[in-house]
PDB file of C-alpha atoms and ligand atoms in Angstrom:
ATOM      1  CA  UNK A1183     -18.454  16.662  -0.881  1.00  0.00           C
ATOM      2  CA  UNK A1184     -21.407  14.467  -0.034  1.00  0.00           C
ATOM      3  CA  UNK A1185     -20.826  12.289   2.994  1.00  0.00           C
ATOM      4  CA  UNK A1186     -23.825  10.033   2.387  1.00  0.00           C
ATOM      5  CA  UNK A1187     -22.664   6.438   2.527  1.00  0.00           C
ATOM      6  CA  UNK A1188     -23.744   4.140  -0.295  1.00  0.00           C
ATOM      7  CA  UNK A1189     -24.400   0.811   1.434  1.00  0.00           C
ATOM      8  CA  UNK A1190     -25.110  -1.223  -1.695  1.00  0.00           C
ATOM      9  CA  UNK A1191     -22.901  -4.171  -2.538  1.00  0.00           C
ATOM     10  CA  UNK A1192     -21.208  -4.417  -5.941  1.00  0.00           C
ATOM     11  CA  UNK A1193     -22.553  -6.363  -8.911  1.00  0.00           C
ATOM     12  CA  UNK A1194     -20.596  -8.308 -11.490  1.00  0.00           C
ATOM     13  CA  UNK A1195     -21.298  -9.760 -14.926  1.00  0.00           C
ATOM     14  CA  UNK A1196     -20.544 -13.232 -16.209  1.00  0.00           C
ATOM     15  CA  UNK A1197     -17.187 -13.526 -18.035  1.00  0.00           C
ATOM     16  CA  UNK A1198     -16.938 -11.531 -21.255  1.00  0.00           C
ATOM     17  CA  UNK A1199     -17.046 -14.001 -24.199  1.00  0.00           C
ATOM     18  CA  UNK A1200     -14.216 -12.169 -25.971  1.00  0.00           C
ATOM     19  CA  UNK A1201     -11.553 -11.905 -23.258  1.00  0.00           C
ATOM     20  CA  UNK A1202     -12.884 -13.924 -20.298  1.00  0.00           C
ATOM     21  CA  UNK A1203     -12.981 -11.087 -17.747  1.00  0.00           C
ATOM     22  CA  UNK A1204     -15.948 -10.030 -15.638  1.00  0.00           C
ATOM     23  CA  UNK A1205     -17.161  -6.429 -15.379  1.00  0.00           C
ATOM     24  CA  UNK A1206     -17.913  -4.865 -11.994  1.00  0.00           C
ATOM     25  CA  UNK A1207     -20.112  -2.037 -10.760  1.00  0.00           C
ATOM     26  CA  UNK A1208     -20.434  -0.346  -7.386  1.00  0.00           C
ATOM     27  CA  UNK A1209     -22.484   2.798  -6.957  1.00  0.00           C
ATOM     28  CA  UNK A1210     -22.126   4.663 -10.240  1.00  0.00           C
ATOM     29  CA  UNK A1211     -18.596   3.398 -10.884  1.00  0.00           C
ATOM     30  CA  UNK A1212     -18.021   0.672 -13.478  1.00  0.00           C
ATOM     31  CA  UNK A1213     -14.806  -1.340 -13.865  1.00  0.00           C
ATOM     32  CA  UNK A1214     -13.809  -3.363 -16.921  1.00  0.00           C
ATOM     33  CA  UNK A1215     -10.556  -4.638 -18.354  1.00  0.00           C
ATOM     34  CA  UNK A1216      -9.258  -5.751 -21.721  1.00  0.00           C
ATOM     35  CA  UNK A1217      -5.934  -7.330 -22.622  1.00  0.00           C
ATOM     36  CA  UNK A1218      -3.889  -4.214 -21.809  1.00  0.00           C
ATOM     37  CA  UNK A1219      -5.988  -1.763 -19.806  1.00  0.00           C
ATOM     38  CA  UNK A1220      -8.381  -1.259 -16.933  1.00  0.00           C
ATOM     39  CA  UNK A1221     -11.197   1.153 -17.722  1.00  0.00           C
ATOM     40  CA  UNK A1222     -12.976   2.957 -14.881  1.00  0.00           C
ATOM     41  CA  UNK A1223     -16.190   4.760 -15.729  1.00  0.00           C
ATOM     42  CA  UNK A1224     -18.229   7.200 -13.661  1.00  0.00           C
ATOM     43  CA  UNK A1225     -20.922   9.775 -14.568  1.00  0.00           C
ATOM     44  CA  UNK A1226     -18.331  12.425 -15.490  1.00  0.00           C
ATOM     45  CA  UNK A1227     -15.964  10.358 -17.592  1.00  0.00           C
ATOM     46  CA  UNK A1228     -13.823   7.322 -18.302  1.00  0.00           C
ATOM     47  CA  UNK A1229     -10.292   6.772 -17.064  1.00  0.00           C
ATOM     48  CA  UNK A1230      -7.910   4.263 -18.669  1.00  0.00           C
ATOM     49  CA  UNK A1231      -5.004   2.700 -16.753  1.00  0.00           C
ATOM     50  CA  UNK A1232      -2.331   0.169 -17.683  1.00  0.00           C
ATOM     51  CA  UNK A1233      -3.620  -3.123 -16.275  1.00  0.00           C
ATOM     52  CA  UNK A1234      -0.415  -4.050 -14.460  1.00  0.00           C
ATOM     53  CA  UNK A1235      -0.182  -0.670 -12.724  1.00  0.00           C
ATOM     54  CA  UNK A1236      -3.857  -0.919 -11.859  1.00  0.00           C
ATOM     55  CA  UNK A1237      -3.543  -4.396 -10.307  1.00  0.00           C
ATOM     56  CA  UNK A1238      -0.417  -3.429  -8.354  1.00  0.00           C
ATOM     57  CA  UNK A1239      -2.263  -0.428  -6.908  1.00  0.00           C
ATOM     58  CA  UNK A1240      -5.413  -2.437  -6.216  1.00  0.00           C
ATOM     59  CA  UNK A1241      -3.311  -5.079  -4.450  1.00  0.00           C
ATOM     60  CA  UNK A1242      -1.975  -2.502  -1.984  1.00  0.00           C
ATOM     61  CA  UNK A1243      -5.361  -0.868  -1.391  1.00  0.00           C
ATOM     62  CA  UNK A1244      -6.918  -4.275  -0.626  1.00  0.00           C
ATOM     63  CA  UNK A1245      -4.040  -5.681   1.437  1.00  0.00           C
ATOM     64  CA  UNK A1246      -3.774  -2.515   3.540  1.00  0.00           C
ATOM     65  CA  UNK A1247      -7.514  -2.164   4.101  1.00  0.00           C
ATOM     66  CA  UNK A1248      -7.435   1.280   2.362  1.00  0.00           C
ATOM     67  CA  UNK A1249      -4.449   2.312   4.521  1.00  0.00           C
ATOM     68  CA  UNK A1250      -4.122   5.765   6.078  1.00  0.00           C
ATOM     69  CA  UNK A1251      -5.544   8.652   4.137  1.00  0.00           C
ATOM     70  CA  UNK A1252      -5.303   8.671   0.360  1.00  0.00           C
ATOM     71  CA  UNK A1253      -4.365   5.783  -1.909  1.00  0.00           C
ATOM     72  CA  UNK A1254      -3.959   7.438  -5.318  1.00  0.00           C
ATOM     73  CA  UNK A1255      -3.793   4.735  -7.995  1.00  0.00           C
ATOM     74  CA  UNK A1256      -2.467   7.509 -10.227  1.00  0.00           C
ATOM     75  CA  UNK A1257      -3.099  11.241 -10.616  1.00  0.00           C
ATOM     76  CA  UNK A1258      -6.831  10.695 -11.231  1.00  0.00           C
ATOM     77  CA  UNK A1259      -8.402   7.788  -9.353  1.00  0.00           C
ATOM     78  CA  UNK A1260      -8.048   6.468  -5.819  1.00  0.00           C
ATOM     79  CA  UNK A1261      -9.564   6.063  -2.369  1.00  0.00           C
ATOM     80  CA  UNK A1262      -9.672   8.070   0.872  1.00  0.00           C
ATOM     81  CA  UNK A1263     -10.064   6.127   4.090  1.00  0.00           C
ATOM     82  CA  UNK A1264     -12.566   7.443   6.641  1.00  0.00           C
ATOM     83  CA  UNK A1265     -12.112   4.354   8.818  1.00  0.00           C
ATOM     84  CA  UNK A1266     -15.450   2.591   8.430  1.00  0.00           C
ATOM     85  CA  UNK A1267     -16.350   4.249   5.148  1.00  0.00           C
ATOM     86  CA  UNK A1268     -14.181   5.088   2.171  1.00  0.00           C
ATOM     87  CA  UNK A1269     -14.403   7.515  -0.749  1.00  0.00           C
ATOM     88  CA  UNK A1270     -13.771   6.291  -4.283  1.00  0.00           C
ATOM     89  CA  UNK A1271     -12.937   9.246  -6.540  1.00  0.00           C
ATOM     90  CA  UNK A1272     -12.089  10.257 -10.071  1.00  0.00           C
ATOM     91  CA  UNK A1273     -10.259  13.577 -10.381  1.00  0.00           C
ATOM     92  CA  UNK A1274     -11.240  14.906  -6.941  1.00  0.00           C
ATOM     93  CA  UNK A1275      -7.582  15.482  -6.008  1.00  0.00           C
ATOM     94  CA  UNK A1276      -6.495  16.716  -9.430  1.00  0.00           C
ATOM     95  CA  UNK A1277      -6.659  20.446 -10.167  1.00  0.00           C
ATOM     96  CA  UNK A1278      -7.487  20.057 -13.869  1.00  0.00           C
ATOM     97  CA  UNK A1279     -10.467  17.796 -13.159  1.00  0.00           C
ATOM     98  CA  UNK A1280     -11.733  20.063 -10.384  1.00  0.00           C
ATOM     99  CA  UNK A1281     -11.435  23.199 -12.522  1.00  0.00           C
ATOM    100  CA  UNK A1282     -13.302  21.437 -15.342  1.00  0.00           C
ATOM    101  CA  UNK A1283     -15.954  20.204 -12.887  1.00  0.00           C
ATOM    102  CA  UNK A1284     -15.383  16.622 -14.025  1.00  0.00           C
ATOM    103  CA  UNK A1285     -14.357  15.266 -10.640  1.00  0.00           C
ATOM    104  CA  UNK A1286     -16.655  12.636  -9.150  1.00  0.00           C
ATOM    105  CA  UNK A1287     -16.644  10.752  -5.866  1.00  0.00           C
ATOM    106  CA  UNK A1288     -18.870   8.445  -3.852  1.00  0.00           C
ATOM    107  CA  UNK A1289     -18.602   7.239  -0.274  1.00  0.00           C
ATOM    108  CA  UNK A1290     -19.020   3.504   0.385  1.00  0.00           C
ATOM    109  CA  UNK A1291     -19.189   1.216   3.365  1.00  0.00           C
ATOM    110  CA  UNK A1292     -15.587  -0.021   3.666  1.00  0.00           C
ATOM    111  CA  UNK A1293     -16.491  -3.712   3.686  1.00  0.00           C
ATOM    112  CA  UNK A1294     -18.587  -3.421   0.534  1.00  0.00           C
ATOM    113  CA  UNK A1295     -15.912  -1.589  -1.433  1.00  0.00           C
ATOM    114  CA  UNK A1296     -13.265  -3.985  -0.146  1.00  0.00           C
ATOM    115  CA  UNK A1297     -15.350  -6.967  -1.303  1.00  0.00           C
ATOM    116  CA  UNK A1298     -15.734  -5.356  -4.742  1.00  0.00           C
ATOM    117  CA  UNK A1299     -11.994  -4.642  -5.026  1.00  0.00           C
ATOM    118  CA  UNK A1300     -11.075  -8.157  -3.876  1.00  0.00           C
ATOM    119  CA  UNK A1301     -13.351  -9.668  -6.518  1.00  0.00           C
ATOM    120  CA  UNK A1302     -11.822  -7.498  -9.249  1.00  0.00           C
ATOM    121  CA  UNK A1303      -8.308  -8.365  -8.105  1.00  0.00           C
ATOM    122  CA  UNK A1304      -8.997 -12.103  -8.090  1.00  0.00           C
ATOM    123  CA  UNK A1305     -10.732 -12.153 -11.466  1.00  0.00           C
ATOM    124  CA  UNK A1306      -8.318  -9.865 -13.294  1.00  0.00           C
ATOM    125  CA  UNK A1307      -5.050 -11.384 -11.978  1.00  0.00           C
ATOM    126  CA  UNK A1308      -3.801 -14.095 -14.322  1.00  0.00           C
ATOM    127  CA  UNK A1309      -1.739 -17.137 -13.466  1.00  0.00           C
ATOM    128  CA  UNK A1310       1.933 -16.161 -13.320  1.00  0.00           C
ATOM    129  CA  UNK A1311       1.367 -12.514 -12.375  1.00  0.00           C
ATOM    130  CA  UNK A1312       2.014 -11.483  -8.766  1.00  0.00           C
ATOM    131  CA  UNK A1313       0.951  -7.869  -8.166  1.00  0.00           C
ATOM    132  CA  UNK A1314       3.097  -7.740  -4.998  1.00  0.00           C
ATOM    133  CA  UNK A1315       6.267  -8.824  -6.797  1.00  0.00           C
ATOM    134  CA  UNK A1316       8.902  -6.653  -8.431  1.00  0.00           C
ATOM    135  CA  UNK A1317       8.498  -6.567 -12.235  1.00  0.00           C
ATOM    136  CA  UNK A1318      11.724  -8.569 -12.711  1.00  0.00           C
ATOM    137  CA  UNK A1319      10.382 -11.311 -10.442  1.00  0.00           C
ATOM    138  CA  UNK A1320       6.995 -11.988 -12.004  1.00  0.00           C
ATOM    139  CA  UNK A1321       5.209 -12.647 -15.272  1.00  0.00           C
ATOM    140  CA  UNK A1322       2.679 -10.432 -17.020  1.00  0.00           C
ATOM    141  CA  UNK A1323      -0.955  -9.550 -16.305  1.00  0.00           C
ATOM    142  CA  UNK A1324      -1.586  -8.719 -19.954  1.00  0.00           C
ATOM    143  CA  UNK A1325      -3.573 -10.762 -22.418  1.00  0.00           C
ATOM    144  CA  UNK A1326      -6.894 -12.613 -22.204  1.00  0.00           C
ATOM    145  CA  UNK A1327      -8.079 -14.338 -19.028  1.00  0.00           C
ATOM    146  CA  UNK A1328      -5.650 -17.102 -18.096  1.00  0.00           C
ATOM    147  CA  UNK A1329      -6.261 -18.836 -14.759  1.00  0.00           C
ATOM    148  CA  UNK A1330      -5.685 -16.947 -11.530  1.00  0.00           C
ATOM    149  CA  UNK A1331      -3.114 -16.405  -8.787  1.00  0.00           C
ATOM    150  CA  UNK A1332      -5.088 -16.510  -5.541  1.00  0.00           C
ATOM    151  CA  UNK A1333      -1.996 -17.460  -3.541  1.00  0.00           C
ATOM    152  CA  UNK A1334      -0.479 -14.111  -4.495  1.00  0.00           C
ATOM    153  CA  UNK A1335      -3.552 -11.906  -4.116  1.00  0.00           C
ATOM    154  CA  UNK A1336      -4.446 -13.486  -0.748  1.00  0.00           C
ATOM    155  CA  UNK A1337      -0.942 -12.815   0.658  1.00  0.00           C
ATOM    156  CA  UNK A1338      -1.310 -11.347   4.138  1.00  0.00           C
ATOM    157  CA  UNK A1339       1.136  -8.833   5.494  1.00  0.00           C
ATOM    158  CA  UNK A1340       2.414  -9.772   8.894  1.00  0.00           C
ATOM    159  CA  UNK A1341       1.197  -7.927  11.958  1.00  0.00           C
ATOM    160  CA  UNK A1342       2.912  -8.466  15.290  1.00  0.00           C
ATOM    161  CA  UNK A1343       0.915  -8.100  18.494  1.00  0.00           C
ATOM    162  CA  UNK A1344       4.082  -7.536  20.505  1.00  0.00           C
ATOM    163  CA  UNK A1345       7.744  -7.276  19.665  1.00  0.00           C
ATOM    164  CA  UNK A1346       8.580 -10.156  17.322  1.00  0.00           C
ATOM    165  CA  UNK A1347       9.851 -13.295  19.124  1.00  0.00           C
ATOM    166  CA  UNK A1348       8.328 -12.302  22.483  1.00  0.00           C
ATOM    167  CA  UNK A1349       5.694 -14.742  23.794  1.00  0.00           C
ATOM    168  CA  UNK A1350       2.306 -13.743  22.408  1.00  0.00           C
ATOM    169  CA  UNK A1351       3.534 -12.045  19.257  1.00  0.00           C
ATOM    170  CA  UNK A1352       2.161 -12.983  15.854  1.00  0.00           C
ATOM    171  CA  UNK A1353       3.004 -16.187  14.061  1.00  0.00           C
ATOM    172  CA  UNK A1354       5.737 -14.264  12.281  1.00  0.00           C
ATOM    173  CA  UNK A1355       9.063 -15.970  12.801  1.00  0.00           C
ATOM    174  CA  UNK A1356      12.032 -14.944  10.766  1.00  0.00           C
ATOM    175  CA  UNK A1357      13.331 -18.515  10.726  1.00  0.00           C
ATOM    176  CA  UNK A1358      10.151 -20.338  10.003  1.00  0.00           C
ATOM    177  CA  UNK A1359       8.610 -18.541   7.039  1.00  0.00           C
ATOM    178  CA  UNK A1360      10.785 -20.508   4.652  1.00  0.00           C
ATOM    179  CA  UNK A1361      11.283 -17.739   2.088  1.00  0.00           C
ATOM    180  CA  UNK A1362      14.678 -17.736   0.359  1.00  0.00           C
ATOM    181  CA  UNK A1363      17.050 -14.768   0.554  1.00  0.00           C
ATOM    182  CA  UNK A1364      16.231 -12.343  -2.254  1.00  0.00           C
ATOM    183  CA  UNK A1365      18.675 -12.297  -5.174  1.00  0.00           C
ATOM    184  CA  UNK A1366      19.733  -8.729  -4.317  1.00  0.00           C
ATOM    185  CA  UNK A1367      20.301  -9.401  -0.602  1.00  0.00           C
ATOM    186  CA  UNK A1368      22.723 -12.330  -0.880  1.00  0.00           C
ATOM    187  CA  UNK A1369      25.272 -10.343   1.174  1.00  0.00           C
ATOM    188  CA  UNK A1370      22.946  -9.872   4.168  1.00  0.00           C
ATOM    189  CA  UNK A1371      24.208 -11.580   7.339  1.00  0.00           C
ATOM    190  CA  UNK A1372      21.773 -14.350   8.345  1.00  0.00           C
ATOM    191  CA  UNK A1373      22.990 -14.793  11.949  1.00  0.00           C
ATOM    192  CA  UNK A1374      20.423 -14.271  14.691  1.00  0.00           C
ATOM    193  CA  UNK A1375      21.557 -12.217  17.703  1.00  0.00           C
ATOM    194  CA  UNK A1376      22.198 -13.937  21.034  1.00  0.00           C
ATOM    195  CA  UNK A1377      19.927 -12.914  23.908  1.00  0.00           C
ATOM    196  CA  UNK A1378      20.936 -13.476  27.544  1.00  0.00           C
ATOM    197  CA  UNK A1379      18.182 -12.029  29.764  1.00  0.00           C
ATOM    198  CA  UNK A1380      18.633 -11.870  33.511  1.00  0.00           C
ATOM    199  CA  UNK A1381      16.596 -14.474  35.443  1.00  0.00           C
ATOM    200  CA  UNK A1382      12.975 -13.389  35.621  1.00  0.00           C
ATOM    201  CA  UNK A1383      13.072 -11.378  32.379  1.00  0.00           C
ATOM    202  CA  UNK A1384      13.061 -14.280  29.926  1.00  0.00           C
ATOM    203  CA  UNK A1385       9.629 -13.398  28.555  1.00  0.00           C
ATOM    204  CA  UNK A1386      10.321  -9.676  28.227  1.00  0.00           C
ATOM    205  CA  UNK A1387      13.607  -9.378  26.389  1.00  0.00           C
ATOM    206  CA  UNK A1388      13.893 -10.519  22.807  1.00  0.00           C
ATOM    207  CA  UNK A1389      15.818  -9.794  19.692  1.00  0.00           C
ATOM    208  CA  UNK A1390      15.810 -10.879  16.067  1.00  0.00           C
ATOM    209  CA  UNK A1391      17.705 -10.104  12.890  1.00  0.00           C
ATOM    210  CA  UNK A1392      15.502  -7.584  11.078  1.00  0.00           C
ATOM    211  CA  UNK A1393      17.875  -7.474   8.099  1.00  0.00           C
ATOM    212  CA  UNK A1394      17.575 -11.248   7.749  1.00  0.00           C
ATOM    213  CA  UNK A1395      13.786 -10.960   7.904  1.00  0.00           C
ATOM    214  CA  UNK A1396      13.692  -8.238   5.241  1.00  0.00           C
ATOM    215  CA  UNK A1397      16.243  -9.999   3.040  1.00  0.00           C
ATOM    216  CA  UNK A1398      13.679 -12.831   2.739  1.00  0.00           C
ATOM    217  CA  UNK A1399      10.614 -10.717   2.050  1.00  0.00           C
ATOM    218  CA  UNK A1400       8.923 -12.109  -1.074  1.00  0.00           C
ATOM    219  CA  UNK A1401       6.905  -8.928  -1.688  1.00  0.00           C
ATOM    220  CA  UNK A1402       7.608  -5.272  -2.373  1.00  0.00           C
ATOM    221  CA  UNK A1403       6.022  -2.068  -1.028  1.00  0.00           C
ATOM    222  CA  UNK A1404       4.047  -3.969   1.612  1.00  0.00           C
ATOM    223  CA  UNK A1405       4.939  -2.934   5.173  1.00  0.00           C
ATOM    224  CA  UNK A1406       4.713  -5.558   7.899  1.00  0.00           C
ATOM    225  CA  UNK A1407       4.430  -4.517  11.538  1.00  0.00           C
ATOM    226  CA  UNK A1408       7.252  -5.957  13.650  1.00  0.00           C
ATOM    227  CA  UNK A1409       6.676  -4.030  16.873  1.00  0.00           C
ATOM    228  CA  UNK A1410       3.868  -2.154  18.580  1.00  0.00           C
ATOM    229  CA  UNK A1411       4.463   0.131  21.563  1.00  0.00           C
ATOM    230  CA  UNK A1412       1.120   1.709  22.456  1.00  0.00           C
ATOM    231  CA  UNK A1413       0.230   3.456  19.140  1.00  0.00           C
ATOM    232  CA  UNK A1414       3.733   3.440  17.725  1.00  0.00           C
ATOM    233  CA  UNK A1415       4.231   0.865  14.982  1.00  0.00           C
ATOM    234  CA  UNK A1416       7.466  -0.103  13.246  1.00  0.00           C
ATOM    235  CA  UNK A1417       6.602  -1.169   9.704  1.00  0.00           C
ATOM    236  CA  UNK A1418       9.649  -2.369   7.764  1.00  0.00           C
ATOM    237  CA  UNK A1419       9.359  -3.336   4.129  1.00  0.00           C
ATOM    238  CA  UNK A1420      11.490  -4.242   1.139  1.00  0.00           C
ATOM    239  CA  UNK A1421      11.163  -2.075  -1.949  1.00  0.00           C
ATOM    240  CA  UNK A1422      12.044  -2.504  -5.605  1.00  0.00           C
ATOM    241  CA  UNK A1423      10.949  -0.602  -8.717  1.00  0.00           C
ATOM    242  CA  UNK A1424       8.071   1.866  -8.123  1.00  0.00           C
ATOM    243  CA  UNK A1425       5.572   2.226  -5.293  1.00  0.00           C
ATOM    244  CA  UNK A1426       2.449   1.569  -7.377  1.00  0.00           C
ATOM    245  CA  UNK A1427       0.355   4.105  -5.528  1.00  0.00           C
ATOM    246  CA  UNK A1428       0.887   7.733  -4.593  1.00  0.00           C
ATOM    247  CA  UNK A1429       0.192   7.749  -0.867  1.00  0.00           C
ATOM    248  CA  UNK A1430      -1.501  10.861   0.473  1.00  0.00           C
ATOM    249  CA  UNK A1431      -0.729  11.157   4.175  1.00  0.00           C
ATOM    250  CA  UNK A1432      -3.380  12.036   6.743  1.00  0.00           C
ATOM    251  CA  UNK A1433      -0.674  12.262   9.438  1.00  0.00           C
ATOM    252  CA  UNK A1434       3.081  12.661   9.503  1.00  0.00           C
ATOM    253  CA  UNK A1435       5.034   9.520   8.698  1.00  0.00           C
ATOM    254  CA  UNK A1436       8.709   8.790   9.336  1.00  0.00           C
ATOM    255  CA  UNK A1437      10.995   6.944   6.923  1.00  0.00           C
ATOM    256  CA  UNK A1438      14.328   5.390   7.888  1.00  0.00           C
ATOM    257  CA  UNK A1439      16.265   4.113   4.875  1.00  0.00           C
ATOM    258  CA  UNK A1440      17.917   0.910   6.126  1.00  0.00           C
ATOM    259  CA  UNK A1441      19.786  -0.025   2.960  1.00  0.00           C
ATOM    260  CA  UNK A1442      20.439   1.132  -0.605  1.00  0.00           C
ATOM    261  CA  UNK A1443      18.464   4.077  -2.000  1.00  0.00           C
ATOM    262  CA  UNK A1444      14.951   5.333  -2.743  1.00  0.00           C
ATOM    263  CA  UNK A1445      13.966   8.562  -4.511  1.00  0.00           C
ATOM    264  CA  UNK A1446      10.641  10.003  -3.386  1.00  0.00           C
ATOM    265  CA  UNK A1447       8.553  12.195  -5.628  1.00  0.00           C
ATOM    266  CA  UNK A1448       6.551  14.420  -3.307  1.00  0.00           C
ATOM    267  CA  UNK A1449       3.511  16.443  -4.365  1.00  0.00           C
ATOM    268  CA  UNK A1450       0.709  18.480  -2.866  1.00  0.00           C
ATOM    269  CA  UNK A1451      -1.908  16.168  -1.362  1.00  0.00           C
ATOM    270  CA  UNK A1452      -4.936  17.951  -2.817  1.00  0.00           C
ATOM    271  CA  UNK A1453      -3.734  19.082  -6.247  1.00  0.00           C
ATOM    272  CA  UNK A1454      -0.842  16.729  -6.975  1.00  0.00           C
ATOM    273  CA  UNK A1455       1.380  19.730  -7.826  1.00  0.00           C
ATOM    274  CA  UNK A1456       5.082  18.785  -7.465  1.00  0.00           C
ATOM    275  CA  UNK A1457       6.719  19.907  -4.223  1.00  0.00           C
ATOM    276  CA  UNK A1458      10.003  18.043  -3.799  1.00  0.00           C
ATOM    277  CA  UNK A1459      12.219  15.158  -4.810  1.00  0.00           C
ATOM    278  CA  UNK A1460      13.806  13.471  -1.798  1.00  0.00           C
ATOM    279  CA  UNK A1461      16.610  10.971  -2.385  1.00  0.00           C
ATOM    280  CA  UNK A1462      17.290   8.831   0.663  1.00  0.00           C
ATOM    281  CA  UNK A1463      20.441   6.728   1.021  1.00  0.00           C
ATOM    282  CA  UNK A1464      21.141   4.101   3.670  1.00  0.00           C
ATOM    283  CA  UNK A1465      20.963   5.713   7.099  1.00  0.00           C
ATOM    284  CA  UNK A1466      18.911   8.733   6.002  1.00  0.00           C
ATOM    285  CA  UNK A1467      15.824   9.657   8.009  1.00  0.00           C
ATOM    286  CA  UNK A1468      12.963  11.804   6.723  1.00  0.00           C
ATOM    287  CA  UNK A1469       9.534  12.825   7.850  1.00  0.00           C
ATOM    288  CA  UNK A1470       6.768  12.938   5.258  1.00  0.00           C
ATOM    289  CA  UNK A1471       4.402  15.796   6.211  1.00  0.00           C
ATOM    290  CA  UNK A1472       0.657  15.310   6.686  1.00  0.00           C
ATOM    291  CA  UNK A1473      -0.259  17.455   3.661  1.00  0.00           C
ATOM    292  CA  UNK A1474       1.598  15.670   0.856  1.00  0.00           C
ATOM    293  CA  UNK A1475       1.416  12.646  -1.421  1.00  0.00           C
ATOM    294  CA  UNK A1476       4.530  10.603  -2.119  1.00  0.00           C
ATOM    295  CA  UNK A1477       5.678   7.938  -4.565  1.00  0.00           C
ATOM    296  CA  UNK A1478       8.936   6.014  -4.185  1.00  0.00           C
ATOM    297  CA  UNK A1479      11.417   4.787  -6.804  1.00  0.00           C
ATOM    298  CA  UNK A1480      13.877   2.077  -5.734  1.00  0.00           C
ATOM    299  CA  UNK A1481      16.373   1.182  -8.500  1.00  0.00           C
ATOM    300  CA  UNK A1482      17.393  -2.002  -6.701  1.00  0.00           C
ATOM    301  CA  UNK A1483      15.829  -3.851  -3.790  1.00  0.00           C
ATOM    302  CA  UNK A1484      16.170  -1.806  -0.631  1.00  0.00           C
ATOM    303  CA  UNK A1485      15.045  -1.932   2.976  1.00  0.00           C
ATOM    304  CA  UNK A1486      12.854   0.813   4.404  1.00  0.00           C
ATOM    305  CA  UNK A1487      11.502   1.257   7.926  1.00  0.00           C
ATOM    306  CA  UNK A1488       8.202   3.143   8.009  1.00  0.00           C
ATOM    307  CA  UNK A1489       7.315   4.445  11.456  1.00  0.00           C
ATOM    308  CA  UNK A1490       3.571   4.993  11.843  1.00  0.00           C
ATOM    309  CA  UNK A1491       1.556   6.708  14.571  1.00  0.00           C
ATOM    310  CA  UNK A1492      -1.692   4.718  14.863  1.00  0.00           C
ATOM    311  CA  UNK A1493      -3.375   7.071  17.363  1.00  0.00           C
ATOM    312  CA  UNK A1494      -7.131   6.987  16.599  1.00  0.00           C
ATOM    313  CA  UNK A1495      -8.561  10.269  15.361  1.00  0.00           C
ATOM    314  CA  UNK A1496      -5.160  11.703  14.469  1.00  0.00           C
ATOM    315  CA  UNK A1497      -6.361  12.343  10.897  1.00  0.00           C
ATOM    316  CA  UNK A1498      -9.043  14.727  12.244  1.00  0.00           C
ATOM    317  CA  UNK A1499      -6.510  16.681  14.318  1.00  0.00           C
ATOM    318  CA  UNK A1500      -4.387  17.242  11.214  1.00  0.00           C
ATOM    319  CA  UNK A1501      -7.280  17.981   8.853  1.00  0.00           C
ATOM    320  CA  UNK A1502      -8.784  20.528  11.279  1.00  0.00           C
ATOM    321  CA  UNK A1503      -5.464  22.377  11.538  1.00  0.00           C
ATOM    322  CA  UNK A1504      -5.114  21.652  15.247  1.00  0.00           C
ATOM    323  CA  UNK A1505      -1.770  20.024  14.467  1.00  0.00           C
ATOM    324  CA  UNK A1506       0.711  21.532  11.957  1.00  0.00           C
ATOM    325  CA  UNK A1507       1.496  19.253   8.987  1.00  0.00           C
ATOM    326  CA  UNK A1508       5.130  18.863  10.045  1.00  0.00           C
ATOM    327  CA  UNK A1509       6.507  17.408  13.298  1.00  0.00           C
ATOM    328  CA  UNK A1510       8.811  20.355  14.023  1.00  0.00           C
ATOM    329  CA  UNK A1511       9.033  23.938  12.824  1.00  0.00           C
ATOM    330  CA  UNK A1512      12.437  25.595  12.582  1.00  0.00           C
TER     331      UNK A1512
HETATM  332 FE1  FE2 B 386       2.772   7.708   3.347  1.00  0.00          FE
END
């Protein structure tokens, strides 16, 4: 694969007179939408995606800054993060495309591709559709251009600098965000724990009700970071319906199911070939290996703690084979 970085910014057309949407190009990729579908074109072909699935995937890729490793929008298109540059591909991690020689990818400066994706997301998201929301909690993205929903597409996930509630953490405060308890978490205790530090430790000991925080999350499949200890990050999130993307790990990743149930469909990272179905119930812990892709299905809203290792360069130690793809071998 070529590792030449295309440093050109994207271009966009004026709104289409028929449906009101702009068309976008970056490198040799073109993006256009109609009332039902997004259409992605590259020199080897055209890929058609349901517009709501496309916008939900695009929302995660943008909000997470391309995340770790692979963000597969579906089995054909997606991005790979090289942390400074990013590959946009069609069919590169799909065996049928590769065997047919119809895979295509280009590497872009991360900021340029992010700017392109943000513009698409803003223009193609209609008033009343929130790509972060569960399908039962939002309107539709279908139809001709109808306003926008910048408040939704500009939603920032919360990133703590220290443990939440300690002096110097982020602005995240479980009490002060003002979000109501989600309809499916009405039974979650809203009491905050009492903290009684010994004199002299007032600024070092803290506690908050994580279940209360998650019960009020207005978004789905969007991990916040509530604690950082060196490179260890606790990223809890509330989930409902389907993780829009198929995340391809470039490192191992731990899941702790805090409530309810999620089924994970796990496939080979490079080919997409099915490898496992993992059903996690409250209290279950699993480790997603570094050589898989995974997609979650949550039949009702559930709470998931994702434990990430942010050590720089870890992706190279896994991809070179220095580290095995699993955390322990039995
Ligand atoms: Fe993952």
